[in-house]
Amino acid sequence: MNDTSLQSKIIACIQDILPSHVTVDEQSELLKLGINSLTFIRLVASIEDSFEIEFADESILLENFSSVAKISDLVWDYLQKTV
C-alpha cells in the first residue's frame, strides 16, 4: 500500500464520522474539524477495522491522531509489524 492510498483510506474513515459538510485533506488538523472524545473513539475503531489492525492502548493518544499525516505514520508502523 502506498502513502497516497493509505492517506485516502484514513481520510475516508475521518469523513465517515464527521458531518458531511466538513472537508478533510492531508493537512487537516482533526481537533479543528470538530473531533471530540466520542468521535475520536469511533475514528480509532474505524481505522482498526479498515486496516485490520489493533492499536495498543499506549498508541491511542491524541497526539498520534492529530492529523492525517500522524495517523498515516502510526498505521504504517502497525502494518509493517503485521507483515
PDB file of C-alpha atoms in Angstrom:
ATOM      1  CA  MET A   1       0.000   0.000   0.000  1.00  0.00           C
ATOM      2  CA  ASN A   2       1.441   3.360  -0.970  1.00  0.00           C
ATOM      3  CA  ASP A   3       1.268   6.560   1.051  1.00  0.00           C
ATOM      4  CA  THR A   4      -1.452   8.113  -1.114  1.00  0.00           C
ATOM      5  CA  SER A   5      -3.828   5.171  -0.831  1.00  0.00           C
ATOM      6  CA  LEU A   6      -3.094   4.893   2.898  1.00  0.00           C
ATOM      7  CA  GLN A   7      -3.976   8.553   3.432  1.00  0.00           C
ATOM      8  CA  SER A   8      -7.051   8.282   1.201  1.00  0.00           C
ATOM      9  CA  LYS A   9      -8.361   5.385   3.266  1.00  0.00           C
ATOM     10  CA  ILE A  10      -7.706   7.310   6.501  1.00  0.00           C
ATOM     11  CA  ILE A  11      -9.470  10.394   5.120  1.00  0.00           C
ATOM     12  CA  ALA A  12     -12.463   8.197   4.240  1.00  0.00           C
ATOM     13  CA  CYS A  13     -12.559   6.929   7.848  1.00  0.00           C
ATOM     14  CA  ILE A  14     -12.478  10.500   9.163  1.00  0.00           C
ATOM     15  CA  GLN A  15     -15.179  11.675   6.770  1.00  0.00           C
ATOM     16  CA  ASP A  16     -17.415   8.781   7.851  1.00  0.00           C
ATOM     17  CA  ILE A  17     -17.512  10.064  11.440  1.00  0.00           C
ATOM     18  CA  LEU A  18     -17.753  13.807  10.754  1.00  0.00           C
ATOM     19  CA  PRO A  19     -20.704  15.761   9.349  1.00  0.00           C
ATOM     20  CA  SER A  20     -20.871  15.724   5.553  1.00  0.00           C
ATOM     21  CA  HIS A  21     -20.166  19.459   5.254  1.00  0.00           C
ATOM     22  CA  VAL A  22     -16.679  19.063   6.812  1.00  0.00           C
ATOM     23  CA  THR A  23     -13.857  18.771   4.280  1.00  0.00           C
ATOM     24  CA  VAL A  24     -10.813  16.687   5.177  1.00  0.00           C
ATOM     25  CA  ASP A  25      -7.429  16.619   3.460  1.00  0.00           C
ATOM     26  CA  GLU A  26      -3.878  15.539   4.286  1.00  0.00           C
ATOM     27  CA  GLN A  27      -3.154  18.817   6.121  1.00  0.00           C
ATOM     28  CA  SER A  28      -6.305  18.896   8.253  1.00  0.00           C
ATOM     29  CA  GLU A  29      -5.878  19.217  11.999  1.00  0.00           C
ATOM     30  CA  LEU A  30      -8.504  16.945  13.467  1.00  0.00           C
ATOM     31  CA  LEU A  31      -9.272  18.968  16.587  1.00  0.00           C
ATOM     32  CA  LYS A  32     -10.118  21.952  14.399  1.00  0.00           C
ATOM     33  CA  LEU A  33     -12.524  19.747  12.418  1.00  0.00           C
ATOM     34  CA  GLY A  34     -14.632  19.021  15.486  1.00  0.00           C
ATOM     35  CA  ILE A  35     -13.255  15.688  16.694  1.00  0.00           C
ATOM     36  CA  ASN A  36     -14.335  15.118  20.297  1.00  0.00           C
ATOM     37  CA  SER A  37     -13.915  12.189  22.678  1.00  0.00           C
ATOM     38  CA  LEU A  38     -16.780  10.168  21.165  1.00  0.00           C
ATOM     39  CA  THR A  39     -15.784  10.737  17.554  1.00  0.00           C
ATOM     40  CA  PHE A  40     -12.169  10.041  18.493  1.00  0.00           C
ATOM     41  CA  ILE A  41     -13.080   6.565  19.744  1.00  0.00           C
ATOM     42  CA  ARG A  42     -15.209   5.965  16.634  1.00  0.00           C
ATOM     43  CA  LEU A  43     -12.268   7.052  14.467  1.00  0.00           C
ATOM     44  CA  VAL A  44      -9.864   4.675  16.211  1.00  0.00           C
ATOM     45  CA  ALA A  45     -12.317   1.782  15.770  1.00  0.00           C
ATOM     46  CA  SER A  46     -12.937   2.678  12.124  1.00  0.00           C
ATOM     47  CA  ILE A  47      -9.219   2.773  11.320  1.00  0.00           C
ATOM     48  CA  GLU A  48      -8.621  -0.511  13.132  1.00  0.00           C
ATOM     49  CA  ASP A  49     -11.428  -2.138  11.137  1.00  0.00           C
ATOM     50  CA  SER A  50     -10.359  -0.642   7.810  1.00  0.00           C
ATOM     51  CA  PHE A  51      -6.738  -1.725   8.125  1.00  0.00           C
ATOM     52  CA  GLU A  52      -7.369  -4.907  10.139  1.00  0.00           C
ATOM     53  CA  ILE A  53      -5.036  -3.809  12.921  1.00  0.00           C
ATOM     54  CA  GLU A  54      -5.423  -3.281  16.648  1.00  0.00           C
ATOM     55  CA  PHE A  55      -3.744  -0.333  18.298  1.00  0.00           C
ATOM     56  CA  ALA A  56      -2.038  -0.883  21.622  1.00  0.00           C
ATOM     57  CA  ASP A  57      -3.573   1.216  24.394  1.00  0.00           C
ATOM     58  CA  GLU A  58      -0.392   3.298  24.664  1.00  0.00           C
ATOM     59  CA  SER A  59      -0.699   4.259  20.981  1.00  0.00           C
ATOM     60  CA  ILE A  60      -4.194   5.683  21.357  1.00  0.00           C
ATOM     61  CA  LEU A  61      -3.095   9.192  22.192  1.00  0.00           C
ATOM     62  CA  LEU A  62      -4.495  12.380  20.755  1.00  0.00           C
ATOM     63  CA  GLU A  63      -1.010  13.397  19.583  1.00  0.00           C
ATOM     64  CA  ASN A  64      -0.873  10.268  17.363  1.00  0.00           C
ATOM     65  CA  PHE A  65      -4.246  11.152  15.833  1.00  0.00           C
ATOM     66  CA  SER A  66      -3.856  14.923  15.453  1.00  0.00           C
ATOM     67  CA  SER A  67      -3.569  14.902  11.648  1.00  0.00           C
ATOM     68  CA  VAL A  68      -3.882  12.595   8.665  1.00  0.00           C
ATOM     69  CA  ALA A  69      -0.080  12.502   8.373  1.00  0.00           C
ATOM     70  CA  LYS A  70       0.369  11.403  12.008  1.00  0.00           C
ATOM     71  CA  ILE A  71      -2.309   8.738  11.668  1.00  0.00           C
ATOM     72  CA  SER A  72      -0.673   7.529   8.446  1.00  0.00           C
ATOM     73  CA  ASP A  73       2.670   7.160  10.207  1.00  0.00           C
ATOM     74  CA  LEU A  74       1.076   5.213  13.046  1.00  0.00           C
ATOM     75  CA  VAL A  75      -0.919   2.934  10.746  1.00  0.00           C
ATOM     76  CA  TRP A  76       2.147   2.348   8.567  1.00  0.00           C
ATOM     77  CA  ASP A  77       4.123   1.261  11.653  1.00  0.00           C
ATOM     78  CA  TYR A  78       1.374  -1.198  12.593  1.00  0.00           C
ATOM     79  CA  LEU A  79       1.074  -2.551   9.062  1.00  0.00           C
ATOM     80  CA  GLN A  80       4.822  -3.186   8.991  1.00  0.00           C
ATOM     81  CA  LYS A  81       4.579  -5.148  12.256  1.00  0.00           C
ATOM     82  CA  THR A  82       1.893  -7.439  10.848  1.00  0.00           C
ATOM     83  CA  VAL A  83       3.725  -8.300   7.625  1.00  0.00           C
TER      84      VAL A  83
END
